[in-house]
């Protein structure tokens, strides 16, 4: 049995895997690019946020300083020396500054707390220089001597007279205060910011850089194309925001986002390791991949499940459509479907064989269906083992198998089939049974390119032929068989019309007295007048016996005979009894005798004038039934003759049981007796024996005077044969009757 192929499934799975992999790669790239873009925007946003935080911080400090300066200015000139320190101390406690101070033009510096961390002269000078110009001062001093790390100094002018400032109010803030702003919390712990001026010098940094200038740091690194250090410098000089990517010598990828600040032309530079960007991208991509994988897996499972369901239903369909439920081998549909392929595989050197188990019904009857089925299964098994892989076979119906086999030549093929028959006989015969399995083979050697069903018909035809054989029931299809079938088909198609059109006629053959040649009776023999030819019954009677038409035809002949008799009677012509042949089919037809009686009554002639001829073989096969029928015919006064005695398996028992009025010795029984003394003795003996039973003996096929003389000497009563007359038309017969004698 064919298995349903998984190939499409695997091909699909492979294609799906390729598509999915390609999809994942593309997706991964796309996601990475998009995410990188996204993260870069995020970095820029975070940097901008830091910038505005810083700007806001500075702005707030400036406002605090400006408002704090107001009361100091208002109180000027200060009444006592303690005013400013007290004021500063008060301001200091309310604010976040590390230190507040007032620097006066004369070099006096007053601090908010007892100054243990005074600023350097240079720092004071620097801030005064700016505030004296009426401007806000902000600056970072990285190395102020009283401070361990950089400090941010901011200052506003003290100008009570709105003219020349008397000094400045300043604040000191440690670098650490800005750590929160410089730490890029949005970027996790990886990012931080640096504040630089336009020249790239570091103003404030979250952590220590390898060089005090950002450009000299970048010089050591490789910038991501298309940016160069020069173009970066230019962009910074123009106050633009720029994102720079670079690789460190140890191959770490980082990003720096430059965003201008609102103070001193400074820039905030947010540094984020690319690792952070990539991690983000990887994480999203990974998540998508997992999702993708899950979806694909579920889909795949579903698909697999569907395939299984489909395979199962295909298998079931296949089994119903193509498998013989009893034997499990291919059925006829399967054979039809596979036929062209198998035939091509055998290079058309093949033969189609139908084989049939003779009397299989007997096996069923004797041993029951179970055992019968067992036999069929075993036959299928043997065939399966015996046929090669490129051949095929199926069970056609009950005990019929069709085989498509390799064919080389007639001899070896027949040898193979005989061996197969022997094998089947050996392996498949029912146990404890005396019934040997006997098979018949009908073979069609494939020589023409004709449809399968015609080949099958031909093999069938050969099988019918083979079955009639006693031994070696193998028969090849013969074109003559086919021609016969075609001719028979034509006959069947036209027989009814022929009967209606009066194409069937009776010929009469006289039965004569040996000595005088007087016509004492006649046998009605049918002729089919067809195309100006009187077709002999041998050409159509066997067919009519098979299709049942003989029942009609015999009655037609019987009626013709009866009508003839009634015409003779009416015209006062000489009358002799007429014998009509009745086929074996009438024996089982209940209408037989009633029909005969109806016809006789219709033509109003005595029943004894029609003799029924029933052939010997029929009687032999159905003794009881024959007895009944003969009894019935006798009951109504119809004489009965046994036709063709001695042509088949004549049994003396038949003579003993059945009361015939006459027995017709077959021409075969008489043939060649002239040269054979033994035959003469047999004929003599048979005639004597029949005569002693009081039965008349009619001899058929008397062709010569010698035969006639011999048979007369033997005591035969009547002679029928060419020596006296051939079967003749009714008109000729009537003329012969007028002559009375044929000798
Ligand atoms: P049958 O009943 O034995 O008829 C005798 C056959 O022997 C006839 O052949 C006849 O022509 C032939 N015959 C007669 N004398 C000679 C002779 O001297 N030499 C040779 N060689 N043959 C001779 P026919 O007419 O061809 O009939 C053949 C068979 O067809 C008949 O054999 C009969 O069995 C059957 N038949 C004929 N007509 C009918 C019919 O109407 N109904 C039925 N059921 N069978 C019929
Ligand atoms: Mg006859
Ligand atoms: Mg005969």
PDB file of C-alpha atoms and ligand atoms in Angstrom, residues 511 523-525 579-582 613-615 641-644 664 700 720, ligand 2:
ATOM      1  CA  UNK A 511     -37.091 -39.621 -42.236  1.00  0.00           C
ATOM      2  CA  UNK A 523     -37.292 -33.181 -38.805  1.00  0.00           C
ATOM      3  CA  UNK A 524     -37.847 -29.446 -38.731  1.00  0.00           C
ATOM      4  CA  UNK A 525     -34.517 -27.652 -38.827  1.00  0.00           C
ATOM      5  CA  UNK A 579     -40.003 -33.651 -35.267  1.00  0.00           C
ATOM      6  CA  UNK A 580     -39.065 -30.366 -33.605  1.00  0.00           C
ATOM      7  CA  UNK A 581     -35.827 -29.794 -31.708  1.00  0.00           C
ATOM      8  CA  UNK A 582     -36.186 -28.387 -28.222  1.00  0.00           C
ATOM      9  CA  UNK A 613     -36.416 -34.034 -29.947  1.00  0.00           C
ATOM     10  CA  UNK A 614     -34.382 -33.573 -26.816  1.00  0.00           C
ATOM     11  CA  UNK A 615     -30.672 -33.976 -26.994  1.00  0.00           C
ATOM     12  CA  UNK A 641     -37.155 -38.658 -29.234  1.00  0.00           C
ATOM     13  CA  UNK A 642     -33.708 -38.721 -27.743  1.00  0.00           C
ATOM     14  CA  UNK A 643     -31.496 -36.825 -30.170  1.00  0.00           C
ATOM     15  CA  UNK A 644     -27.806 -37.397 -30.809  1.00  0.00           C
ATOM     16  CA  UNK A 664     -31.825 -41.007 -32.858  1.00  0.00           C
ATOM     17  CA  UNK A 700     -29.015 -39.764 -38.529  1.00  0.00           C
ATOM     18  CA  UNK A 720     -32.397 -39.648 -42.007  1.00  0.00           C
TER      19      UNK A 720
HETATM   20 MG1  LIG B   2     -32.529 -33.061 -34.091  1.00  0.00          MG
END
